[in-house]
Coordinates of C-alpha atoms in Angstrom, one line a residue:
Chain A
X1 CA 134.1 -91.7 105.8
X2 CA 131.0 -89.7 107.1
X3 CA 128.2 -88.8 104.3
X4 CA 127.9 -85.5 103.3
X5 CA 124.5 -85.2 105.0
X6 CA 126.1 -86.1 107.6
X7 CA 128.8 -83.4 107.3
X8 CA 126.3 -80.8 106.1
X9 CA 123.6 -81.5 109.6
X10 CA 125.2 -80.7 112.8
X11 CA 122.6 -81.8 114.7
X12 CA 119.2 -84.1 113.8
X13 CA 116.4 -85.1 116.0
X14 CA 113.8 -87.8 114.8
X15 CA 110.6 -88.0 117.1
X16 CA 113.1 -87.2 120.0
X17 CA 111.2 -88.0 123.4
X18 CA 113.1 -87.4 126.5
X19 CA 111.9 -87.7 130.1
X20 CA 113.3 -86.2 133.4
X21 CA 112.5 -89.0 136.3
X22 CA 109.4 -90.7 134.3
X23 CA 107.9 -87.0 133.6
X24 CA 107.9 -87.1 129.9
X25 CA 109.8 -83.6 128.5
X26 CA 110.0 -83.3 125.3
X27 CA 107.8 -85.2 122.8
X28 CA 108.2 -85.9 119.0
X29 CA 110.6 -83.6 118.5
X30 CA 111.9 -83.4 114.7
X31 CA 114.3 -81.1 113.5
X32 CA 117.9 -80.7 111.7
X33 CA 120.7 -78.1 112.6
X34 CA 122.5 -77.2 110.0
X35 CA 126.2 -77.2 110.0
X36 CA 127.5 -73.6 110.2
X37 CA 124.1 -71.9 111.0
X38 CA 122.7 -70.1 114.6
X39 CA 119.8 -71.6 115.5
X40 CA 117.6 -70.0 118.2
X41 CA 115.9 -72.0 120.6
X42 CA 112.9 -70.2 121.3
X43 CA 110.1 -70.6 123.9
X44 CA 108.7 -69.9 127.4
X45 CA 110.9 -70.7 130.3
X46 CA 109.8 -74.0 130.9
X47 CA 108.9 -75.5 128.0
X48 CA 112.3 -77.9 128.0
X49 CA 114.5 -75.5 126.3
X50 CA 117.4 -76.3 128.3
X51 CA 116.7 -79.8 128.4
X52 CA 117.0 -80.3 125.0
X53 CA 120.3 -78.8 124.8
X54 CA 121.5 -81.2 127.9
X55 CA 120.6 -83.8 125.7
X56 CA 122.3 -82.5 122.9
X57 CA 125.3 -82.8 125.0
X58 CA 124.8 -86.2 125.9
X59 CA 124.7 -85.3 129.7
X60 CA 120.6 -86.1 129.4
X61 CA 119.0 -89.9 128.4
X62 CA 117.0 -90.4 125.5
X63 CA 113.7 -92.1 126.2
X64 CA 112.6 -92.2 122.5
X65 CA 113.1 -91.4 118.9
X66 CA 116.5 -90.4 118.2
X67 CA 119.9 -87.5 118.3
X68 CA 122.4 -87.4 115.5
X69 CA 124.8 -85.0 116.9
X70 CA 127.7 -83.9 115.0
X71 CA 127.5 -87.6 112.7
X72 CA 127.1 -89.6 116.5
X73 CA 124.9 -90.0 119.0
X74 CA 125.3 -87.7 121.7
X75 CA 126.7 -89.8 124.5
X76 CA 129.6 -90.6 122.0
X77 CA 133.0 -89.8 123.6
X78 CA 134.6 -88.7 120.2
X79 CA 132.2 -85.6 120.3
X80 CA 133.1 -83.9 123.8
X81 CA 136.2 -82.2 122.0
X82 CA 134.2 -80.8 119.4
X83 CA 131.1 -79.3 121.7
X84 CA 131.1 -76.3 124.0
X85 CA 128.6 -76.4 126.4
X86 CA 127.4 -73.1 128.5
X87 CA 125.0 -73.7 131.0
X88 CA 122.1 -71.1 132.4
X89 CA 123.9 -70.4 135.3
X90 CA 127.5 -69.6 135.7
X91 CA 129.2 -72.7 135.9
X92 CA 132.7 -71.4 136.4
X93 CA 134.9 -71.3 139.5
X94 CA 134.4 -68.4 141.1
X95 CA 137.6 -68.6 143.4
X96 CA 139.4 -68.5 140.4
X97 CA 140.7 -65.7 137.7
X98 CA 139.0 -65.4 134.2
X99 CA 142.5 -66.9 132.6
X100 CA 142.5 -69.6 135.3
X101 CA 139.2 -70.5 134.7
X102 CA 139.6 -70.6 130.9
X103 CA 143.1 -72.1 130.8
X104 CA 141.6 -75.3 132.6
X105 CA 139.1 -75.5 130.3
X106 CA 141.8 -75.2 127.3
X107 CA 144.0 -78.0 128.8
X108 CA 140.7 -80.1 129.1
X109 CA 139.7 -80.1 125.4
X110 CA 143.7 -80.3 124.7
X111 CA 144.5 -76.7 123.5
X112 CA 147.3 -74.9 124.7
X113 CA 147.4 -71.4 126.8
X114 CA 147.8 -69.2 123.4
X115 CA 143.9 -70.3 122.8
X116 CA 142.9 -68.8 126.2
X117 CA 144.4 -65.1 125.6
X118 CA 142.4 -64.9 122.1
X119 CA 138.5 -66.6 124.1
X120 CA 138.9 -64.0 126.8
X121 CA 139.4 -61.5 124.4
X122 CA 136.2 -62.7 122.3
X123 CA 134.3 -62.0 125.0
X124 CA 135.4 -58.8 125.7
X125 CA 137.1 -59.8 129.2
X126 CA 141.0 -59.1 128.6
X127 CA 140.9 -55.9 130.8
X128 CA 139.9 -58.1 133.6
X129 CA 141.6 -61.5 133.1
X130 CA 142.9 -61.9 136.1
X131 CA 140.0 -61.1 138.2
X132 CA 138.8 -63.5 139.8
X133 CA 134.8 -64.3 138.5
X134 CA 133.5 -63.5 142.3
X135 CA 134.7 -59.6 141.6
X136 CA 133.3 -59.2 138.3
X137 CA 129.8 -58.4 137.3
X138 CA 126.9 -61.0 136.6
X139 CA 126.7 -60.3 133.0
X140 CA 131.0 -60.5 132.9
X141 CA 131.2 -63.5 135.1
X142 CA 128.6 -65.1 132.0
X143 CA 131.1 -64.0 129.7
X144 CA 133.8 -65.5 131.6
X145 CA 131.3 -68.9 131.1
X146 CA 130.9 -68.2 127.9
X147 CA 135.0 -67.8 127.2
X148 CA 135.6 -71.3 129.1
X149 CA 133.8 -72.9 125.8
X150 CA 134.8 -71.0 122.9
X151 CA 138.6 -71.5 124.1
X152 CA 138.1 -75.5 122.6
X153 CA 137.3 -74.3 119.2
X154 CA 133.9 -76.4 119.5
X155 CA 132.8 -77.3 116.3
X156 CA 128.9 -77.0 118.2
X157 CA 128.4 -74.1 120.4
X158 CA 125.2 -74.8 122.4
X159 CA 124.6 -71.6 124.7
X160 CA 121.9 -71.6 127.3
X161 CA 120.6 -67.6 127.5
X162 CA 123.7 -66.3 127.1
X163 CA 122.3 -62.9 126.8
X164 CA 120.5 -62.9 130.5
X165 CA 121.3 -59.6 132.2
X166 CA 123.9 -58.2 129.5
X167 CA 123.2 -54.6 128.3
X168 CA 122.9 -53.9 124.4
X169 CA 126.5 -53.0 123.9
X170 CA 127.5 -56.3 125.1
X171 CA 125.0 -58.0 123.7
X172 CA 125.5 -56.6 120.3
X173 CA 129.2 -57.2 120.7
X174 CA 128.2 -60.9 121.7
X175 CA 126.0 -61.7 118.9
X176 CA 128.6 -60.1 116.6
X177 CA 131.1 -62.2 117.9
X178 CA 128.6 -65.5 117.3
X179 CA 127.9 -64.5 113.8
X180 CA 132.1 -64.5 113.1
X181 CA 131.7 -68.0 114.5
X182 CA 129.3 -69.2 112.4
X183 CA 130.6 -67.6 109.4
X184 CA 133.9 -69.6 110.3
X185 CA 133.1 -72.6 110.5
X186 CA 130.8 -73.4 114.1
X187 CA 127.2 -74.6 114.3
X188 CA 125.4 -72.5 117.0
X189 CA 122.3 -73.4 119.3
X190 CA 121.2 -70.4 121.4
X191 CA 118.5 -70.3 123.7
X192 CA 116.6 -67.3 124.7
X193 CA 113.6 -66.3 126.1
X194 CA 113.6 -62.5 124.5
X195 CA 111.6 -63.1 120.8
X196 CA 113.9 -60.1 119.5
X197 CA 116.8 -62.1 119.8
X198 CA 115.4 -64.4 117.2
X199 CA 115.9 -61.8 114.7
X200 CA 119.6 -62.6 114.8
X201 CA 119.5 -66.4 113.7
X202 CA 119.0 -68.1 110.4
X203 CA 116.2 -70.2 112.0
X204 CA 114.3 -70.4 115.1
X205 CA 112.8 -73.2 116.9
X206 CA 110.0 -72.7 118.8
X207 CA 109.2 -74.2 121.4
X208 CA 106.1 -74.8 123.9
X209 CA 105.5 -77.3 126.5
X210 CA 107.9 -79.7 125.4
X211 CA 107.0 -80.0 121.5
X212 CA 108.6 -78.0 118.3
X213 CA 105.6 -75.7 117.4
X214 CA 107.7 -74.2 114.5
X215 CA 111.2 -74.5 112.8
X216 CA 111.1 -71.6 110.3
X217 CA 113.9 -68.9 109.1
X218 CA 112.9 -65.3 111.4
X219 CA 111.7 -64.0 108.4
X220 CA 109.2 -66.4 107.4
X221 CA 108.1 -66.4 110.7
X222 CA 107.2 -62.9 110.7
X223 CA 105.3 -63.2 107.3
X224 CA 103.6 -66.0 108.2
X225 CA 101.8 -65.0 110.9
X226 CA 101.2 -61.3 109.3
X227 CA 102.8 -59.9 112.4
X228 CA 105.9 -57.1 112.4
X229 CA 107.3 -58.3 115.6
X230 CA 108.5 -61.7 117.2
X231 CA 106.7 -61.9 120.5
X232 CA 103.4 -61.5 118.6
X233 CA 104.8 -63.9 116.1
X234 CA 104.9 -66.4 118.8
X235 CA 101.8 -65.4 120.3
X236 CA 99.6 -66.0 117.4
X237 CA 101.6 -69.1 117.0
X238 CA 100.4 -70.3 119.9
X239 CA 96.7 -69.5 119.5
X240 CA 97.0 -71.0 116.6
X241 CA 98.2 -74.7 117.9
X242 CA 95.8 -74.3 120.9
X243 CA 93.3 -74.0 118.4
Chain B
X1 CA 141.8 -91.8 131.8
X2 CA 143.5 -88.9 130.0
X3 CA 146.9 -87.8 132.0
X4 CA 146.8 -84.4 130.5
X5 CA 143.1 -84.0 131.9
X6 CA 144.3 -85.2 135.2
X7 CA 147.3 -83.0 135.7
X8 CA 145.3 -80.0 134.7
X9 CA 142.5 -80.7 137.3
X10 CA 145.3 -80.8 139.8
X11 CA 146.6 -78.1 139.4
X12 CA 142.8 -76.5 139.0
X13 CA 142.3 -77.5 142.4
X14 CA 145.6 -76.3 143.9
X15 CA 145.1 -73.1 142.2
X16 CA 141.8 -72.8 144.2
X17 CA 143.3 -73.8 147.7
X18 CA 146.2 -71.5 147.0
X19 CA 143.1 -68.4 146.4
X20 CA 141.8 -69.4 150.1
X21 CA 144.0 -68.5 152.5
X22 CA 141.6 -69.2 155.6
X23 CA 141.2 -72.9 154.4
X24 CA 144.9 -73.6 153.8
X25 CA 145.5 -72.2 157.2
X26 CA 142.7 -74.3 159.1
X27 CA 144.1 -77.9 157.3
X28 CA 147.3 -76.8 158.1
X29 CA 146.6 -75.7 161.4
X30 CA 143.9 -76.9 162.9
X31 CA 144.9 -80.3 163.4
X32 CA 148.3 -79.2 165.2
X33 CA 146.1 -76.9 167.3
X34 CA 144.0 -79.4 168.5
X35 CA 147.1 -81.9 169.3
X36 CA 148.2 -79.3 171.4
X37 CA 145.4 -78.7 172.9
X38 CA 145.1 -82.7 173.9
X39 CA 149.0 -82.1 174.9
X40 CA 148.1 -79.6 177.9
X41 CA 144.9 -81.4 178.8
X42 CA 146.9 -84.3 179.9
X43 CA 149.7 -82.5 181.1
X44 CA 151.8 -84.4 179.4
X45 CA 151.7 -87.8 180.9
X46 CA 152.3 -90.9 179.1
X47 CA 148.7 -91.2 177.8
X48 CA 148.9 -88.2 175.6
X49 CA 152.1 -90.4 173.6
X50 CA 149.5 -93.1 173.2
X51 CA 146.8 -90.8 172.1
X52 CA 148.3 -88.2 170.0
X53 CA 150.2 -91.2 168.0
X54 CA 146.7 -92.2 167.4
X55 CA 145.2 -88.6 166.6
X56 CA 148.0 -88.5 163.6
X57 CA 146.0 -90.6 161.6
X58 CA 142.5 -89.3 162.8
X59 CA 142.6 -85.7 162.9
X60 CA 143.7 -86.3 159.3
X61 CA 141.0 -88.1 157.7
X62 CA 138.9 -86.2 159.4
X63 CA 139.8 -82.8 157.9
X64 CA 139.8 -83.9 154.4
X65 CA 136.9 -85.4 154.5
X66 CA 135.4 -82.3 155.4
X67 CA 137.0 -80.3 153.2
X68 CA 136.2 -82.7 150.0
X69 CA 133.0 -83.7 150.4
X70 CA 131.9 -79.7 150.6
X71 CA 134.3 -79.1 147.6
X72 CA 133.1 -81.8 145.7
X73 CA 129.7 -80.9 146.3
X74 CA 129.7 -77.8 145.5
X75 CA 131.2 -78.8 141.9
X76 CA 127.9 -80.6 141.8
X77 CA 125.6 -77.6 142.8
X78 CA 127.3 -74.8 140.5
X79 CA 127.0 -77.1 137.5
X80 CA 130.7 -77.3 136.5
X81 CA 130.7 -80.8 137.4
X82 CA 128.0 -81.0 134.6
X83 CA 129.7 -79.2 132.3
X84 CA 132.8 -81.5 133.0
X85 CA 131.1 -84.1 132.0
X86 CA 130.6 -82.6 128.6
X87 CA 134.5 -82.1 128.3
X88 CA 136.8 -85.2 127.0
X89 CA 137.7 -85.1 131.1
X90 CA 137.0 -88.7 132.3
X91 CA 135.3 -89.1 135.8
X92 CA 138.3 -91.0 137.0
X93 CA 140.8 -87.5 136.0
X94 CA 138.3 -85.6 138.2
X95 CA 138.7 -87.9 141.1
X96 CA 141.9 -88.9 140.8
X97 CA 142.4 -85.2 140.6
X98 CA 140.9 -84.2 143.6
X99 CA 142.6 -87.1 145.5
X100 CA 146.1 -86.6 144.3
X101 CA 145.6 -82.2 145.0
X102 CA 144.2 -83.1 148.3
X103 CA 147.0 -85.8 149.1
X104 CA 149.3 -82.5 148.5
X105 CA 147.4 -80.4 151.2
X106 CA 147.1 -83.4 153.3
X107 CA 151.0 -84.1 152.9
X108 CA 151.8 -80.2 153.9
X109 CA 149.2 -80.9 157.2
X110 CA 151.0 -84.0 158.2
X111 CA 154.7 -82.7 158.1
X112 CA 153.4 -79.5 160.1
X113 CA 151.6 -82.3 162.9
X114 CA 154.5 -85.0 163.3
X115 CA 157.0 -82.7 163.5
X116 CA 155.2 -80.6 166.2
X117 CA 154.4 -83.5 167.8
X118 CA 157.8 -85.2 168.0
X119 CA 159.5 -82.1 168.6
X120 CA 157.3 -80.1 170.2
X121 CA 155.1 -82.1 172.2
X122 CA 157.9 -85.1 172.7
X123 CA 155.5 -87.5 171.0
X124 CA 158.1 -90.5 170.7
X125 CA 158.0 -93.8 168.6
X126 CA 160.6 -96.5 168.3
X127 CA 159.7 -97.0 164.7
X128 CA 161.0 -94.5 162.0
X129 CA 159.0 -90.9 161.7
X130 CA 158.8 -91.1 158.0
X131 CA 156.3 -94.6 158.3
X132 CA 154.1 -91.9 160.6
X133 CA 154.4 -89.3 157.8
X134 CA 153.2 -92.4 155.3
X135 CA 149.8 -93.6 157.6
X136 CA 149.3 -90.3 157.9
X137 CA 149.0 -89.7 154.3
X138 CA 147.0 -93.1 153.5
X139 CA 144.7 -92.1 156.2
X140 CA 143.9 -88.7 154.5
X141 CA 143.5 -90.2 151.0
X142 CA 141.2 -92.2 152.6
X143 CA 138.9 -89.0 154.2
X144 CA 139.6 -87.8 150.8
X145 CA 138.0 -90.9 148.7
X146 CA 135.4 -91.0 151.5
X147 CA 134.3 -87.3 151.0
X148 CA 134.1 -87.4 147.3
X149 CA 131.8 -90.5 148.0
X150 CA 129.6 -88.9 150.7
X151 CA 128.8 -85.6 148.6
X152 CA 126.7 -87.4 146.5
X153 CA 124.7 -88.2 149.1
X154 CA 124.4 -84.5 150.1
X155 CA 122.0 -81.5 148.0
X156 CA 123.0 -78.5 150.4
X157 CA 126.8 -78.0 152.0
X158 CA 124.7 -77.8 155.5
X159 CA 123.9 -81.4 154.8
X160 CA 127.2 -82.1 154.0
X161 CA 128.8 -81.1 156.9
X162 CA 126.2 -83.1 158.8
X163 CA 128.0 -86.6 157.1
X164 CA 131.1 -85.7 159.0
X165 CA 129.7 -87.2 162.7
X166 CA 128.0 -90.0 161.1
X167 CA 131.1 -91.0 159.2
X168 CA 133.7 -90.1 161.0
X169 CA 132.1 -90.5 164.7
X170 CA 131.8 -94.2 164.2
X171 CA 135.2 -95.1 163.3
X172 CA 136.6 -93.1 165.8
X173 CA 134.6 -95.0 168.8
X174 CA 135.6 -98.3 167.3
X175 CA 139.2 -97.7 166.3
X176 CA 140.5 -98.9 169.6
X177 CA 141.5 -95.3 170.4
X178 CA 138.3 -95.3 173.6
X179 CA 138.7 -98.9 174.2
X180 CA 140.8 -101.6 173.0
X181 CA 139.4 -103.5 170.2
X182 CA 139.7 -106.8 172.0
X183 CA 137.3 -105.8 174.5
X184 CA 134.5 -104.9 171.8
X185 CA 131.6 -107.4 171.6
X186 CA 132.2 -109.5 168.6
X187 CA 129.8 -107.4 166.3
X188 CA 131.3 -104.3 166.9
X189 CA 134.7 -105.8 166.3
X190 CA 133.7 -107.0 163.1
X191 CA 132.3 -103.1 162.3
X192 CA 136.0 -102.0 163.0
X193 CA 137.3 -104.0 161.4
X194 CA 134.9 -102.8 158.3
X195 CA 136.3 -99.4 159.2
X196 CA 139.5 -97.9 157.6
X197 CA 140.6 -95.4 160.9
X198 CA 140.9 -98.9 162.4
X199 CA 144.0 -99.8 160.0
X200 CA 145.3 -96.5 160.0
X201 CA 145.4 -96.7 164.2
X202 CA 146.8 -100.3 163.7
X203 CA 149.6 -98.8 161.9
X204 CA 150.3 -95.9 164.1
X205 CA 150.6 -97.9 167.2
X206 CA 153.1 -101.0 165.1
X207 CA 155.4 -98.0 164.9
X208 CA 155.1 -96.5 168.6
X209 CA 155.8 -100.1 169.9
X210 CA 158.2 -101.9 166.8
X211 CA 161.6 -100.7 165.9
X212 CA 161.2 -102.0 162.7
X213 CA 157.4 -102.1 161.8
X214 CA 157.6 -102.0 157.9
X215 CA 155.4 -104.9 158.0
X216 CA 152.5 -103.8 159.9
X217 CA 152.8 -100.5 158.1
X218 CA 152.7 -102.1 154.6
X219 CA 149.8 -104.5 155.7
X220 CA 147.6 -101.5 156.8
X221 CA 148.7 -99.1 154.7
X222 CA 147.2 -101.7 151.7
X223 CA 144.5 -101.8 153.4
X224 CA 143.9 -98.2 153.8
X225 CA 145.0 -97.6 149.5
X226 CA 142.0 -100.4 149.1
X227 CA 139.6 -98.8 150.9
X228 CA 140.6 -95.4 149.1
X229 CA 139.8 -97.3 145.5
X230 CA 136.7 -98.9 146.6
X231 CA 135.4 -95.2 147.8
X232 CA 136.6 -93.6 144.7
X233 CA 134.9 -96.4 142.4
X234 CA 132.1 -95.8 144.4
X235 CA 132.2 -92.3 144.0
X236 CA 132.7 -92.4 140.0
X237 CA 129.6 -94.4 140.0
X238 CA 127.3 -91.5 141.8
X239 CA 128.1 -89.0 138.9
X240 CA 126.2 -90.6 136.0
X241 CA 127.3 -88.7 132.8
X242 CA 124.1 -88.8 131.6
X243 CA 120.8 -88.2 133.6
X244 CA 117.4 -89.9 133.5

């Protein structure tokens, strides 16, 4: 039987180090995910936002510290079923329809076709289903990314700028959709580079040059740093820790 | 190994083929194409029967390799291969996939060359057809296994087409399609016989000359299934889940 911490932290990181070819990464990073919350991942590009989450999803070695993901450590087979992964870029077959596409995906994390119907409707895409993702739009052909995860009913959604080039209706619509998500059930970690987006989490990490320079609900963040808007929120934070 | 994961890759990957018509027809076509070719460049005298009895097991393994180690590699540059790894897939349902979708293409190739060749061309062997159809086959797997292998030696699809003369160039020079093996210096003998085209050409000409060749077919056709596991092992080990 897992422990209720256990149950109740999606995701902990203890002094995590992690290096890419010798180049240390991220250093000393410490921080829990709770289960059933969105967490931003905040931070310039650069500063090892998307390596983190590659190590979250055990496709990335750990060179210190440790990962508790989902109970496990991330490299632990029993996990893949429960994680969807999006990457940055589109990382879809683009010879292939949006239903193909998510379909293969379903069959991989063992759910049947009545799964794929209700992801590419989450994501807005049933009107072009059976488009292939070369004729659709960059921001749809994301969506159609974005559709090939939540059709495994992931227990941990890690999303890597899922928001890059959509316009505000779509974006509203998505983060709508990841609220339902979370209120259902799913742990969320979503990248972004736009401060705003922040607003829309229940914490943020902050990130800069490869270390956690804050882990605070958007709110707190705001009043702590006596500012009204994110990206000064983040800027003072940073003069701060250069300071 | 997860069947389930397996079947669905395969059928992933005939889905795509199916969506490119231009690549179905060139592995369909182009092998037949350049038998026929070979057929009017030698008028057809009796060394075209030796040589395109050869070229059934070449042109073969030398379209699929092609054609995998470009699609493999670009499963590798657009990040799905990543994000496979992140699924319950196991590396071994992604090759096997890829080997058993590509055995189907290369199955539809070979019935299109032997029968143009025996029918067509007059390309005659006094062993059965259906033991052509079967080194044919092996031989393909094996530019199958091969390609998966070689893409991970490749970052750009231009560098990957560039693995086809240094791997398939070789074999074909030492196959004992140019020259006869037995005339070979000992060191390059020993390279053929290193070489998997060499088995599959060993096989193709036990059934031009034997009535009954199923040994020599079996024999090199084991070979041929080994080489395709080594090179698919091989190939499993140059996608590390997880990245230093």
């Amino acid at each position: 039987m897992l422990n209720s911490t256990l149950v109740e932290t999606a995701v902990a990181a203890d002094r995590l180090e992690v290096s890419r070819r010798g180049t240390p990464v991220l250093h000393q990073l410490t921080f829990t995910v709770p289960t059933g919350a969105i967490v931003g991942l905040m931070g310039p590009s650069g500063c090892g936002k998307t390596t983190l989450m590659r190590t979250i999803v055990g496709v990335q070695r750990i060179a210190g510290g440790s990962l508790t993901v989902l109970g496990s450590t991330p490299d632990d087979p029993a996990n893949r079923p429960r994680l969807g992964y999006v990457t940055q870029a589109v990382s879809v077959y683009r010879d292939l329809t949006v239903r193909q596409n998510a379909a293969y995906f379903a069959a991989l994390q063992g759910f049947s076709v009545d799964h794929v119907d209700d992801a590419v409707a989450a994501v807005g895409l049933t009107p072009y289903a059976d488009r292939r993702v070369e004729q659709l739009s960059g921001g749809q052909a994301s969506r159609a990314s974005l559709a090939c995860a939540l059709v495994g009913d992931p227990d941990l959604l890690v999303l890597d700028e899922p928001t890059v080039g959509l316009d505000p209706v779509t974006r509203e619509e998505l983060w709508e959709h990841l609220r339902a998500l979370a209120d259902a059930g799913t742990t969320l970690l979503v990248s972004s580079h736009v401060m705003d987006e922040a607003e829309r989490c229940d914490s943020v990490l902050l990130m800069r040059d490869g270390r956690l320079l804050e882990h605070l609900p958007p709110r707190q963040l705001l009043e702590r740093t006596h500012t009204d808007s994110m990206d000064r929120a983040f800027l003072t934070l940073i003069k701060e820790h250069a300071a | 190994m997860n069947p389930h994961a397996t079947i669905a890759t395969i059928k992933r990957i005939l889905l795509q083929l199916r969506a490119d018509h231009r690549t179905v027809g060139l592995i369909v076509g182009v092998p037949t194409l350049l038998l026929t070719l070979l057929y009017f460049v030698y008028n057809g005298s009796a060394v075209f029967d030796r040589l395109a009895l050869t070229m059934l097991g070449i042109l073969p393994m030398l379209v699929m390799f092609l054609v995998t180690s470009v699609a493999m590699l670009r499963e590798r540059t657009t990040g799905t291969l990543e994000r496979l790894l992140t699924t319950p897939l196991h590396r071994a349902d992604l090759l096997l996939g890829y080997g058993i979708a590509f055995a189907v293409a290369a199955l539809a190739q070979s019935l299109v060359i032997v029968a143009v060749a025996h029918w067509l061309l007059g390309v005659d062997t006094a062993g059965p057809l259906a033991w052509v159809l079967l080194v044919a086959i092996c031989a393909a797997t094996v530019g199958v296994a091969t390609g998966l292998l070689a893409s991970a030696f490749a970052r750009t699809e231009f560098q990957a087409v560039q693995f086809m003369p240094l791997v398939i160039g070789p074999q074909v020079f030492l196959c004992g399609l140019l020259a006869p093996r037995d005339g070979m210096p000992e060191l390059l003998r020993w390279l053929s016989d290193a070489l998997p085209m060499t088995y599959a050409v060993k096989a193709l000409q036990a059934i031009g000359r034997q009535s009954d060749p199923t040994t020599d077919v079996m024999q090199n056709a084991g070979v041929l299934l080994a080489f395709t596991v080594v090179a698919l092992g091989l190939a499993a080990g140059s996608m590390p889940r997880r990245t230093r």
